[in-house]
Amino acid sequence: SAVISQKPSRDICQRGTSLTIQCQVDSQVTMMFWYRQQPGQSLTLIATANQGSEATYESGFVIDKFPISRPNLTFSTLTVSNMSPEDSSIYLCSVEVQNTEAFFGQGTRLTVV
Amino acid sequence: GDSVTQMEGPVTLSEEAFLTINCTYTATGYPSLFWYVQYPGEGLQLLLKATKADDKGSNKGFEATYRKETTSFHLEKGSVQVSDSAVYFCALKQSNDYKLSFGAGTTVTVRA
């Protein structure tokens, strides 16, 4: 299994600013994933973060808006840049263990005003 | 591409009622199927899974059977409790892919 800690758990931010979300895992994992869950909707994969290489972004998401760092095998950050109210969502970090099961952090609830 | 369709909610039940949440999928081959649960204010937790046809996943009184012939993975519980109030997500994953495809989620509220 894997235990994932995400920080902050929630934040209220002004439009035009940026927020960096941290994700810490209690074991080394190859791939880490960032999801967005917009209000009342399902999860959408933003990008996959591999250690030592650039993140791979899904269609509709770009690095300038959601830069990701992956400095080691237990940690990753996602930045939401130049925020607008449309970015208000829950952002979730996830890892996969032994190619069988995905574990999720508790999420970061972001409100942009 | 792969997709998951879930029964729309919200669903409101009384304690000890029977719960069914329908889930069907569109995918090539034989994906693994999952049910995740999201309790209020928390992240997602794996509830149960099935990796091949006719497998039955079960946990905490919930069950779901992988039906290849109907491409379904319906979630059932015989007697729900207030503590089962949550959002339930059906998901699939191909064996050669790292991506999870999620359904829209079904909000379940159980009243005492």
mmCIF file with all atom_site columns, C-alpha atoms in Angstrom:
data_model
loop_
_atom_site.group_PDB
_atom_site.id
_atom_site.type_symbol
_atom_site.label_atom_id
_atom_site.label_alt_id
_atom_site.label_comp_id
_atom_site.label_asym_id
_atom_site.label_entity_id
_atom_site.label_seq_id
_atom_site.pdbx_PDB_ins_code
_atom_site.Cartn_x
_atom_site.Cartn_y
_atom_site.Cartn_z
_atom_site.occupancy
_atom_site.B_iso_or_equiv
_atom_site.pdbx_formal_charge
_atom_site.auth_seq_id
_atom_site.auth_comp_id
_atom_site.auth_asym_id
_atom_site.auth_atom_id
_atom_site.pdbx_PDB_model_num
ATOM 1   C CA . SER A 1 1   ? 0.000   0.000   0.000   1.00 0.00 ? 1   SER A CA 1
ATOM 2   C CA . ALA A 1 2   ? 0.963   3.661   -0.031  1.00 0.00 ? 2   ALA A CA 1
ATOM 3   C CA . VAL A 1 3   ? 0.169   6.573   2.234   1.00 0.00 ? 3   VAL A CA 1
ATOM 4   C CA . ILE A 1 4   ? -0.020  9.930   0.492   1.00 0.00 ? 4   ILE A CA 1
ATOM 5   C CA . SER A 1 5   ? 0.107   13.290  2.201   1.00 0.00 ? 5   SER A CA 1
ATOM 6   C CA . GLN A 1 6   ? -1.053  16.340  0.322   1.00 0.00 ? 6   GLN A CA 1
ATOM 7   C CA . LYS A 1 7   ? -0.601  19.944  1.349   1.00 0.00 ? 7   LYS A CA 1
ATOM 8   C CA . PRO A 1 8   ? -2.421  22.238  1.648   1.00 0.00 ? 8   PRO A CA 1
ATOM 9   C CA . SER A 1 9   ? -5.735  20.511  2.238   1.00 0.00 ? 9   SER A CA 1
ATOM 10  C CA . ARG A 1 10  ? -7.592  23.614  1.143   1.00 0.00 ? 10  ARG A CA 1
ATOM 11  C CA . ASP A 1 11  ? -6.912  27.200  0.145   1.00 0.00 ? 11  ASP A CA 1
ATOM 12  C CA . ILE A 1 12  ? -8.688  30.305  -1.025  1.00 0.00 ? 12  ILE A CA 1
ATOM 13  C CA . CYS A 1 13  ? -6.655  32.284  -3.541  1.00 0.00 ? 13  CYS A CA 1
ATOM 14  C CA . GLN A 1 14  ? -6.949  35.523  -5.429  1.00 0.00 ? 14  GLN A CA 1
ATOM 15  C CA . ARG A 1 15  ? -7.283  35.368  -9.181  1.00 0.00 ? 15  ARG A CA 1
ATOM 16  C CA . GLY A 1 16  ? -4.040  35.922  -11.024 1.00 0.00 ? 16  GLY A CA 1
ATOM 17  C CA . THR A 1 17  ? -1.928  34.277  -8.314  1.00 0.00 ? 17  THR A CA 1
ATOM 18  C CA . SER A 1 18  ? -0.373  30.805  -8.262  1.00 0.00 ? 18  SER A CA 1
ATOM 19  C CA . LEU A 1 19  ? -0.620  27.944  -5.795  1.00 0.00 ? 19  LEU A CA 1
ATOM 20  C CA . THR A 1 20  ? 1.786   25.043  -5.388  1.00 0.00 ? 20  THR A CA 1
ATOM 21  C CA . ILE A 1 21  ? 0.407   21.765  -4.071  1.00 0.00 ? 21  ILE A CA 1
ATOM 22  C CA . GLN A 1 22  ? 2.746   19.234  -2.513  1.00 0.00 ? 22  GLN A CA 1
ATOM 23  C CA . CYS A 1 23  ? 2.412   15.467  -2.572  1.00 0.00 ? 23  CYS A CA 1
ATOM 24  C CA . GLN A 1 24  ? 4.543   13.205  -0.370  1.00 0.00 ? 24  GLN A CA 1
ATOM 25  C CA . VAL A 1 25  ? 4.436   9.397   -0.560  1.00 0.00 ? 25  VAL A CA 1
ATOM 26  C CA . ASP A 1 26  ? 5.701   7.057   2.135   1.00 0.00 ? 26  ASP A CA 1
ATOM 27  C CA . SER A 1 27  ? 7.413   4.777   -0.369  1.00 0.00 ? 27  SER A CA 1
ATOM 28  C CA . GLN A 1 28  ? 9.301   5.116   -3.632  1.00 0.00 ? 28  GLN A CA 1
ATOM 29  C CA . VAL A 1 29  ? 7.077   5.042   -6.680  1.00 0.00 ? 29  VAL A CA 1
ATOM 30  C CA . THR A 1 30  ? 7.893   5.359   -10.341 1.00 0.00 ? 30  THR A CA 1
ATOM 31  C CA . MET A 1 31  ? 4.854   7.276   -11.497 1.00 0.00 ? 31  MET A CA 1
ATOM 32  C CA . MET A 1 32  ? 2.802   9.918   -9.762  1.00 0.00 ? 32  MET A CA 1
ATOM 33  C CA . PHE A 1 33  ? -0.406  11.318  -11.150 1.00 0.00 ? 33  PHE A CA 1
ATOM 34  C CA . TRP A 1 34  ? -2.259  14.586  -10.750 1.00 0.00 ? 34  TRP A CA 1
ATOM 35  C CA . TYR A 1 35  ? -6.028  14.737  -11.171 1.00 0.00 ? 35  TYR A CA 1
ATOM 36  C CA . ARG A 1 36  ? -8.556  17.523  -11.161 1.00 0.00 ? 36  ARG A CA 1
ATOM 37  C CA . GLN A 1 37  ? -12.076 17.078  -9.844  1.00 0.00 ? 37  GLN A CA 1
ATOM 38  C CA . GLN A 1 38  ? -14.265 20.001  -10.763 1.00 0.00 ? 38  GLN A CA 1
ATOM 39  C CA . PRO A 1 39  ? -17.350 20.659  -8.641  1.00 0.00 ? 39  PRO A CA 1
ATOM 40  C CA . GLY A 1 40  ? -19.863 17.856  -9.010  1.00 0.00 ? 40  GLY A CA 1
ATOM 41  C CA . GLN A 1 41  ? -17.810 16.095  -11.654 1.00 0.00 ? 41  GLN A CA 1
ATOM 42  C CA . SER A 1 42  ? -15.546 13.112  -12.003 1.00 0.00 ? 42  SER A CA 1
ATOM 43  C CA . LEU A 1 43  ? -11.777 12.985  -11.993 1.00 0.00 ? 43  LEU A CA 1
ATOM 44  C CA . THR A 1 44  ? -9.767  14.141  -14.977 1.00 0.00 ? 44  THR A CA 1
ATOM 45  C CA . LEU A 1 45  ? -6.112  13.260  -15.318 1.00 0.00 ? 45  LEU A CA 1
ATOM 46  C CA . ILE A 1 46  ? -3.959  16.372  -15.682 1.00 0.00 ? 46  ILE A CA 1
ATOM 47  C CA . ALA A 1 47  ? -0.535  14.827  -16.074 1.00 0.00 ? 47  ALA A CA 1
ATOM 48  C CA . THR A 1 48  ? 1.806   12.014  -15.145 1.00 0.00 ? 48  THR A CA 1
ATOM 49  C CA . ALA A 1 49  ? 5.010   12.882  -13.311 1.00 0.00 ? 49  ALA A CA 1
ATOM 50  C CA . ASN A 1 50  ? 8.062   10.672  -13.677 1.00 0.00 ? 50  ASN A CA 1
ATOM 51  C CA . GLN A 1 51  ? 11.237  11.257  -11.742 1.00 0.00 ? 51  GLN A CA 1
ATOM 52  C CA . GLY A 1 52  ? 14.029  12.617  -13.880 1.00 0.00 ? 52  GLY A CA 1
ATOM 53  C CA . SER A 1 53  ? 11.936  13.583  -16.880 1.00 0.00 ? 53  SER A CA 1
ATOM 54  C CA . GLU A 1 54  ? 9.333   16.127  -17.863 1.00 0.00 ? 54  GLU A CA 1
ATOM 55  C CA . ALA A 1 55  ? 5.759   15.456  -16.962 1.00 0.00 ? 55  ALA A CA 1
ATOM 56  C CA . THR A 1 56  ? 3.410   14.082  -19.590 1.00 0.00 ? 56  THR A CA 1
ATOM 57  C CA . TYR A 1 57  ? 0.284   16.198  -19.967 1.00 0.00 ? 57  TYR A CA 1
ATOM 58  C CA . GLU A 1 58  ? -3.138  15.052  -21.071 1.00 0.00 ? 58  GLU A CA 1
ATOM 59  C CA . SER A 1 59  ? -5.091  16.762  -23.798 1.00 0.00 ? 59  SER A CA 1
ATOM 60  C CA . GLY A 1 60  ? -6.354  20.133  -22.630 1.00 0.00 ? 60  GLY A CA 1
ATOM 61  C CA . PHE A 1 61  ? -3.637  20.671  -20.023 1.00 0.00 ? 61  PHE A CA 1
ATOM 62  C CA . VAL A 1 62  ? -0.384  22.532  -20.616 1.00 0.00 ? 62  VAL A CA 1
ATOM 63  C CA . ILE A 1 63  ? 2.854   22.933  -18.720 1.00 0.00 ? 63  ILE A CA 1
ATOM 64  C CA . ASP A 1 64  ? 2.637   26.726  -18.538 1.00 0.00 ? 64  ASP A CA 1
ATOM 65  C CA . LYS A 1 65  ? -0.632  26.495  -16.635 1.00 0.00 ? 65  LYS A CA 1
ATOM 66  C CA . PHE A 1 66  ? 0.173   23.410  -14.532 1.00 0.00 ? 66  PHE A CA 1
ATOM 67  C CA . PRO A 1 67  ? 3.932   23.100  -14.070 1.00 0.00 ? 67  PRO A CA 1
ATOM 68  C CA . ILE A 1 68  ? 4.941   19.929  -12.242 1.00 0.00 ? 68  ILE A CA 1
ATOM 69  C CA . SER A 1 69  ? 8.113   19.007  -10.439 1.00 0.00 ? 69  SER A CA 1
ATOM 70  C CA . ARG A 1 70  ? 9.285   15.510  -9.515  1.00 0.00 ? 70  ARG A CA 1
ATOM 71  C CA . PRO A 1 71  ? 12.645  15.860  -7.770  1.00 0.00 ? 71  PRO A CA 1
ATOM 72  C CA . ASN A 1 72  ? 12.727  12.315  -6.325  1.00 0.00 ? 72  ASN A CA 1
ATOM 73  C CA . LEU A 1 73  ? 10.764  9.083   -6.103  1.00 0.00 ? 73  LEU A CA 1
ATOM 74  C CA . THR A 1 74  ? 8.631   10.130  -3.117  1.00 0.00 ? 74  THR A CA 1
ATOM 75  C CA . PHE A 1 75  ? 7.682   13.728  -3.841  1.00 0.00 ? 75  PHE A CA 1
ATOM 76  C CA . SER A 1 76  ? 5.968   15.868  -6.457  1.00 0.00 ? 76  SER A CA 1
ATOM 77  C CA . THR A 1 77  ? 4.445   19.317  -6.733  1.00 0.00 ? 77  THR A CA 1
ATOM 78  C CA . LEU A 1 78  ? 1.739   20.721  -8.963  1.00 0.00 ? 78  LEU A CA 1
ATOM 79  C CA . THR A 1 79  ? 1.447   24.464  -9.467  1.00 0.00 ? 79  THR A CA 1
ATOM 80  C CA . VAL A 1 80  ? -1.771  26.060  -10.647 1.00 0.00 ? 80  VAL A CA 1
ATOM 81  C CA . SER A 1 81  ? -0.626  29.256  -12.327 1.00 0.00 ? 81  SER A CA 1
ATOM 82  C CA . ASN A 1 82  ? -2.358  32.542  -13.011 1.00 0.00 ? 82  ASN A CA 1
ATOM 83  C CA . MET A 1 83  ? -5.515  31.254  -11.430 1.00 0.00 ? 83  MET A CA 1
ATOM 84  C CA . SER A 1 84  ? -9.058  32.148  -12.422 1.00 0.00 ? 84  SER A CA 1
ATOM 85  C CA . PRO A 1 85  ? -12.345 31.119  -10.781 1.00 0.00 ? 85  PRO A CA 1
ATOM 86  C CA . GLU A 1 86  ? -12.608 28.301  -13.346 1.00 0.00 ? 86  GLU A CA 1
ATOM 87  C CA . ASP A 1 87  ? -9.634  26.662  -11.636 1.00 0.00 ? 87  ASP A CA 1
ATOM 88  C CA . SER A 1 88  ? -11.665 26.136  -8.472  1.00 0.00 ? 88  SER A CA 1
ATOM 89  C CA . SER A 1 89  ? -11.541 22.366  -8.031  1.00 0.00 ? 89  SER A CA 1
ATOM 90  C CA . ILE A 1 90  ? -10.202 19.572  -5.924  1.00 0.00 ? 90  ILE A CA 1
ATOM 91  C CA . TYR A 1 91  ? -6.725  18.551  -7.020  1.00 0.00 ? 91  TYR A CA 1
ATOM 92  C CA . LEU A 1 92  ? -5.676  15.003  -6.188  1.00 0.00 ? 92  LEU A CA 1
ATOM 93  C CA . CYS A 1 93  ? -2.324  13.300  -6.201  1.00 0.00 ? 93  CYS A CA 1
ATOM 94  C CA . SER A 1 94  ? -2.232  9.582   -6.943  1.00 0.00 ? 94  SER A CA 1
ATOM 95  C CA . VAL A 1 95  ? 0.302   6.784   -7.190  1.00 0.00 ? 95  VAL A CA 1
ATOM 96  C CA . GLU A 1 96  ? 0.103   3.262   -8.495  1.00 0.00 ? 96  GLU A CA 1
ATOM 97  C CA . VAL A 1 97  ? 1.630   0.400   -6.559  1.00 0.00 ? 97  VAL A CA 1
ATOM 98  C CA . GLN A 1 98  ? 2.880   -2.715  -8.327  1.00 0.00 ? 98  GLN A CA 1
ATOM 99  C CA . ASN A 1 99  ? 0.776   -1.920  -11.372 1.00 0.00 ? 99  ASN A CA 1
ATOM 100 C CA . THR A 1 100 ? -2.349  -3.049  -9.581  1.00 0.00 ? 100 THR A CA 1
ATOM 101 C CA . GLU A 1 101 ? -3.908  -0.440  -7.366  1.00 0.00 ? 101 GLU A CA 1
ATOM 102 C CA . ALA A 1 102 ? -4.040  3.336   -7.336  1.00 0.00 ? 102 ALA A CA 1
ATOM 103 C CA . PHE A 1 103 ? -3.828  5.251   -4.065  1.00 0.00 ? 103 PHE A CA 1
ATOM 104 C CA . PHE A 1 104 ? -4.971  8.821   -3.651  1.00 0.00 ? 104 PHE A CA 1
ATOM 105 C CA . GLY A 1 105 ? -4.149  11.706  -1.401  1.00 0.00 ? 105 GLY A CA 1
ATOM 106 C CA . GLN A 1 106 ? -6.932  13.437  0.469   1.00 0.00 ? 106 GLN A CA 1
ATOM 107 C CA . GLY A 1 107 ? -6.993  16.205  -2.092  1.00 0.00 ? 107 GLY A CA 1
ATOM 108 C CA . THR A 1 108 ? -6.508  19.959  -2.112  1.00 0.00 ? 108 THR A CA 1
ATOM 109 C CA . ARG A 1 109 ? -9.728  21.941  -2.277  1.00 0.00 ? 109 ARG A CA 1
ATOM 110 C CA . LEU A 1 110 ? -8.944  25.156  -4.144  1.00 0.00 ? 110 LEU A CA 1
ATOM 111 C CA . THR A 1 111 ? -11.269 28.137  -4.337  1.00 0.00 ? 111 THR A CA 1
ATOM 112 C CA . VAL A 1 112 ? -10.293 31.066  -6.538  1.00 0.00 ? 112 VAL A CA 1
ATOM 113 C CA . VAL A 1 113 ? -11.997 34.369  -5.837  1.00 0.00 ? 113 VAL A CA 1
ATOM 114 C CA . GLY B 2 1   ? -11.394 5.243   -26.393 1.00 0.00 ? 1   GLY B CA 1
ATOM 115 C CA . ASP B 2 2   ? -12.296 3.613   -23.123 1.00 0.00 ? 2   ASP B CA 1
ATOM 116 C CA . SER B 2 3   ? -15.201 5.022   -21.148 1.00 0.00 ? 3   SER B CA 1
ATOM 117 C CA . VAL B 2 4   ? -17.297 4.334   -18.067 1.00 0.00 ? 4   VAL B CA 1
ATOM 118 C CA . THR B 2 5   ? -20.967 5.172   -17.636 1.00 0.00 ? 5   THR B CA 1
ATOM 119 C CA . GLN B 2 6   ? -22.466 5.306   -14.192 1.00 0.00 ? 6   GLN B CA 1
ATOM 120 C CA . MET B 2 7   ? -25.972 5.595   -12.908 1.00 0.00 ? 7   MET B CA 1
ATOM 121 C CA . GLU B 2 8   ? -26.763 9.222   -12.251 1.00 0.00 ? 8   GLU B CA 1
ATOM 122 C CA . GLY B 2 9   ? -27.439 10.349  -8.750  1.00 0.00 ? 9   GLY B CA 1
ATOM 123 C CA . PRO B 2 10  ? -28.039 11.527  -6.256  1.00 0.00 ? 10  PRO B CA 1
ATOM 124 C CA . VAL B 2 11  ? -29.392 8.444   -4.557  1.00 0.00 ? 11  VAL B CA 1
ATOM 125 C CA . THR B 2 12  ? -31.091 8.746   -1.190  1.00 0.00 ? 12  THR B CA 1
ATOM 126 C CA . LEU B 2 13  ? -31.873 5.668   0.866   1.00 0.00 ? 13  LEU B CA 1
ATOM 127 C CA . SER B 2 14  ? -33.000 4.717   4.329   1.00 0.00 ? 14  SER B CA 1
ATOM 128 C CA . GLU B 2 15  ? -30.763 2.674   6.584   1.00 0.00 ? 15  GLU B CA 1
ATOM 129 C CA . GLU B 2 16  ? -30.863 -1.067  5.914   1.00 0.00 ? 16  GLU B CA 1
ATOM 130 C CA . ALA B 2 17  ? -32.123 -0.529  2.373   1.00 0.00 ? 17  ALA B CA 1
ATOM 131 C CA . PHE B 2 18  ? -30.620 -2.311  -0.620  1.00 0.00 ? 18  PHE B CA 1
ATOM 132 C CA . LEU B 2 19  ? -28.243 -0.292  -2.771  1.00 0.00 ? 19  LEU B CA 1
ATOM 133 C CA . THR B 2 20  ? -27.419 -0.818  -6.433  1.00 0.00 ? 20  THR B CA 1
ATOM 134 C CA . ILE B 2 21  ? -25.300 1.527   -8.516  1.00 0.00 ? 21  ILE B CA 1
ATOM 135 C CA . ASN B 2 22  ? -25.126 0.601   -12.168 1.00 0.00 ? 22  ASN B CA 1
ATOM 136 C CA . CYS B 2 23  ? -21.866 0.823   -14.072 1.00 0.00 ? 23  CYS B CA 1
ATOM 137 C CA . THR B 2 24  ? -21.228 -0.129  -17.682 1.00 0.00 ? 24  THR B CA 1
ATOM 138 C CA . TYR B 2 25  ? -18.087 0.306   -19.689 1.00 0.00 ? 25  TYR B CA 1
ATOM 139 C CA . THR B 2 26  ? -16.776 0.512   -23.226 1.00 0.00 ? 26  THR B CA 1
ATOM 140 C CA . ALA B 2 27  ? -13.300 -0.825  -23.738 1.00 0.00 ? 27  ALA B CA 1
ATOM 141 C CA . THR B 2 28  ? -11.257 -3.143  -25.859 1.00 0.00 ? 28  THR B CA 1
ATOM 142 C CA . GLY B 2 29  ? -9.870  -6.339  -24.432 1.00 0.00 ? 29  GLY B CA 1
ATOM 143 C CA . TYR B 2 30  ? -10.147 -7.175  -20.769 1.00 0.00 ? 30  TYR B CA 1
ATOM 144 C CA . PRO B 2 31  ? -9.609  -4.175  -18.534 1.00 0.00 ? 31  PRO B CA 1
ATOM 145 C CA . SER B 2 32  ? -9.522  -4.295  -14.755 1.00 0.00 ? 32  SER B CA 1
ATOM 146 C CA . LEU B 2 33  ? -12.543 -2.744  -13.091 1.00 0.00 ? 33  LEU B CA 1
ATOM 147 C CA . PHE B 2 34  ? -12.711 -0.807  -9.851  1.00 0.00 ? 34  PHE B CA 1
ATOM 148 C CA . TRP B 2 35  ? -15.069 0.890   -7.466  1.00 0.00 ? 35  TRP B CA 1
ATOM 149 C CA . TYR B 2 36  ? -13.680 3.837   -5.523  1.00 0.00 ? 36  TYR B CA 1
ATOM 150 C CA . VAL B 2 37  ? -15.413 5.641   -2.670  1.00 0.00 ? 37  VAL B CA 1
ATOM 151 C CA . GLN B 2 38  ? -14.955 9.245   -1.625  1.00 0.00 ? 38  GLN B CA 1
ATOM 152 C CA . TYR B 2 39  ? -16.220 10.110  1.833   1.00 0.00 ? 39  TYR B CA 1
ATOM 153 C CA . PRO B 2 40  ? -17.031 13.753  2.556   1.00 0.00 ? 40  PRO B CA 1
ATOM 154 C CA . GLY B 2 41  ? -13.889 15.874  2.655   1.00 0.00 ? 41  GLY B CA 1
ATOM 155 C CA . GLU B 2 42  ? -11.568 13.001  1.797   1.00 0.00 ? 42  GLU B CA 1
ATOM 156 C CA . GLY B 2 43  ? -9.697  11.597  -1.170  1.00 0.00 ? 43  GLY B CA 1
ATOM 157 C CA . LEU B 2 44  ? -10.610 8.451   -3.033  1.00 0.00 ? 44  LEU B CA 1
ATOM 158 C CA . GLN B 2 45  ? -10.248 5.013   -1.512  1.00 0.00 ? 45  GLN B CA 1
ATOM 159 C CA . LEU B 2 46  ? -10.352 1.740   -3.377  1.00 0.00 ? 46  LEU B CA 1
ATOM 160 C CA . LEU B 2 47  ? -13.488 -0.123  -2.351  1.00 0.00 ? 47  LEU B CA 1
ATOM 161 C CA . LEU B 2 48  ? -13.145 -3.247  -4.481  1.00 0.00 ? 48  LEU B CA 1
ATOM 162 C CA . LYS B 2 49  ? -11.820 -4.485  -7.798  1.00 0.00 ? 49  LYS B CA 1
ATOM 163 C CA . ALA B 2 50  ? -12.041 -7.300  -10.305 1.00 0.00 ? 50  ALA B CA 1
ATOM 164 C CA . THR B 2 51  ? -9.399  -8.130  -12.870 1.00 0.00 ? 51  THR B CA 1
ATOM 165 C CA . LYS B 2 52  ? -11.082 -10.664 -15.115 1.00 0.00 ? 52  LYS B CA 1
ATOM 166 C CA . ALA B 2 53  ? -14.483 -11.776 -16.332 1.00 0.00 ? 53  ALA B CA 1
ATOM 167 C CA . ASP B 2 54  ? -16.771 -13.368 -13.721 1.00 0.00 ? 54  ASP B CA 1
ATOM 168 C CA . ASP B 2 55  ? -14.545 -12.187 -10.868 1.00 0.00 ? 55  ASP B CA 1
ATOM 169 C CA . LYS B 2 56  ? -16.442 -10.845 -7.897  1.00 0.00 ? 56  LYS B CA 1
ATOM 170 C CA . GLY B 2 57  ? -14.900 -8.072  -5.847  1.00 0.00 ? 57  GLY B CA 1
ATOM 171 C CA . SER B 2 58  ? -16.147 -7.557  -2.309  1.00 0.00 ? 58  SER B CA 1
ATOM 172 C CA . ASN B 2 59  ? -15.365 -5.346  0.664   1.00 0.00 ? 59  ASN B CA 1
ATOM 173 C CA . LYS B 2 60  ? -17.274 -3.844  3.608   1.00 0.00 ? 60  LYS B CA 1
ATOM 174 C CA . GLY B 2 61  ? -20.455 -5.614  2.545   1.00 0.00 ? 61  GLY B CA 1
ATOM 175 C CA . PHE B 2 62  ? -20.256 -4.254  -1.014  1.00 0.00 ? 62  PHE B CA 1
ATOM 176 C CA . GLU B 2 63  ? -20.022 -6.561  -4.009  1.00 0.00 ? 63  GLU B CA 1
ATOM 177 C CA . ALA B 2 64  ? -19.588 -6.200  -7.749  1.00 0.00 ? 64  ALA B CA 1
ATOM 178 C CA . THR B 2 65  ? -19.223 -8.867  -10.439 1.00 0.00 ? 65  THR B CA 1
ATOM 179 C CA . TYR B 2 66  ? -17.288 -8.369  -13.672 1.00 0.00 ? 66  TYR B CA 1
ATOM 180 C CA . ARG B 2 67  ? -19.765 -9.221  -16.428 1.00 0.00 ? 67  ARG B CA 1
ATOM 181 C CA . LYS B 2 68  ? -18.034 -9.350  -19.790 1.00 0.00 ? 68  LYS B CA 1
ATOM 182 C CA . GLU B 2 69  ? -21.192 -10.284 -21.693 1.00 0.00 ? 69  GLU B CA 1
ATOM 183 C CA . THR B 2 70  ? -23.016 -7.163  -20.521 1.00 0.00 ? 70  THR B CA 1
ATOM 184 C CA . THR B 2 71  ? -19.871 -5.015  -20.028 1.00 0.00 ? 71  THR B CA 1
ATOM 185 C CA . SER B 2 72  ? -21.074 -4.183  -16.548 1.00 0.00 ? 72  SER B CA 1
ATOM 186 C CA . PHE B 2 73  ? -19.734 -3.941  -13.006 1.00 0.00 ? 73  PHE B CA 1
ATOM 187 C CA . HIS B 2 74  ? -22.712 -2.995  -10.867 1.00 0.00 ? 74  HIS B CA 1
ATOM 188 C CA . LEU B 2 75  ? -22.111 -2.220  -7.200  1.00 0.00 ? 75  LEU B CA 1
ATOM 189 C CA . GLU B 2 76  ? -24.482 -3.707  -4.607  1.00 0.00 ? 76  GLU B CA 1
ATOM 190 C CA . LYS B 2 77  ? -24.913 -3.717  -0.862  1.00 0.00 ? 77  LYS B CA 1
ATOM 191 C CA . GLY B 2 78  ? -27.690 -5.526  0.902   1.00 0.00 ? 78  GLY B CA 1
ATOM 192 C CA . SER B 2 79  ? -28.123 -3.269  3.918   1.00 0.00 ? 79  SER B CA 1
ATOM 193 C CA . VAL B 2 80  ? -26.658 0.220   3.887   1.00 0.00 ? 80  VAL B CA 1
ATOM 194 C CA . GLN B 2 81  ? -25.686 2.302   6.882   1.00 0.00 ? 81  GLN B CA 1
ATOM 195 C CA . VAL B 2 82  ? -25.480 6.046   7.407   1.00 0.00 ? 82  VAL B CA 1
ATOM 196 C CA . SER B 2 83  ? -21.697 5.700   7.257   1.00 0.00 ? 83  SER B CA 1
ATOM 197 C CA . ASP B 2 84  ? -21.992 4.527   3.627   1.00 0.00 ? 84  ASP B CA 1
ATOM 198 C CA . SER B 2 85  ? -22.971 8.047   2.582   1.00 0.00 ? 85  SER B CA 1
ATOM 199 C CA . ALA B 2 86  ? -20.332 9.003   0.027   1.00 0.00 ? 86  ALA B CA 1
ATOM 200 C CA . VAL B 2 87  ? -19.614 9.460   -3.661  1.00 0.00 ? 87  VAL B CA 1
ATOM 201 C CA . TYR B 2 88  ? -18.941 6.211   -5.514  1.00 0.00 ? 88  TYR B CA 1
ATOM 202 C CA . PHE B 2 89  ? -16.852 6.074   -8.686  1.00 0.00 ? 89  PHE B CA 1
ATOM 203 C CA . CYS B 2 90  ? -16.622 3.222   -11.135 1.00 0.00 ? 90  CYS B CA 1
ATOM 204 C CA . ALA B 2 91  ? -13.339 3.039   -13.041 1.00 0.00 ? 91  ALA B CA 1
ATOM 205 C CA . LEU B 2 92  ? -11.426 0.883   -15.474 1.00 0.00 ? 92  LEU B CA 1
ATOM 206 C CA . LYS B 2 93  ? -7.794  0.395   -16.370 1.00 0.00 ? 93  LYS B CA 1
ATOM 207 C CA . GLN B 2 94  ? -6.173  -1.463  -19.206 1.00 0.00 ? 94  GLN B CA 1
ATOM 208 C CA . SER B 2 95  ? -3.333  -3.789  -18.288 1.00 0.00 ? 95  SER B CA 1
ATOM 209 C CA . ASN B 2 96  ? -0.951  -2.042  -20.682 1.00 0.00 ? 96  ASN B CA 1
ATOM 210 C CA . ASP B 2 97  ? -1.810  1.464   -19.555 1.00 0.00 ? 97  ASP B CA 1
ATOM 211 C CA . TYR B 2 98  ? -1.352  3.469   -16.387 1.00 0.00 ? 98  TYR B CA 1
ATOM 212 C CA . LYS B 2 99  ? -4.473  5.568   -16.841 1.00 0.00 ? 99  LYS B CA 1
ATOM 213 C CA . LEU B 2 100 ? -7.665  5.132   -14.895 1.00 0.00 ? 100 LEU B CA 1
ATOM 214 C CA . SER B 2 101 ? -10.883 6.078   -16.667 1.00 0.00 ? 101 SER B CA 1
ATOM 215 C CA . PHE B 2 102 ? -13.530 7.189   -14.190 1.00 0.00 ? 102 PHE B CA 1
ATOM 216 C CA . GLY B 2 103 ? -17.277 7.363   -14.365 1.00 0.00 ? 103 GLY B CA 1
ATOM 217 C CA . ALA B 2 104 ? -19.052 10.546  -13.348 1.00 0.00 ? 104 ALA B CA 1
ATOM 218 C CA . GLY B 2 105 ? -19.606 9.420   -9.761  1.00 0.00 ? 105 GLY B CA 1
ATOM 219 C CA . THR B 2 106 ? -22.811 8.694   -7.881  1.00 0.00 ? 106 THR B CA 1
ATOM 220 C CA . THR B 2 107 ? -23.633 10.508  -4.660  1.00 0.00 ? 107 THR B CA 1
ATOM 221 C CA . VAL B 2 108 ? -25.309 8.264   -2.119  1.00 0.00 ? 108 VAL B CA 1
ATOM 222 C CA . THR B 2 109 ? -26.983 9.595   1.012   1.00 0.00 ? 109 THR B CA 1
ATOM 223 C CA . VAL B 2 110 ? -28.240 7.180   3.646   1.00 0.00 ? 110 VAL B CA 1
ATOM 224 C CA . ARG B 2 111 ? -30.721 8.524   6.182   1.00 0.00 ? 111 ARG B CA 1
ATOM 225 C CA . ALA B 2 112 ? -31.228 7.088   9.640   1.00 0.00 ? 112 ALA B CA 1
#
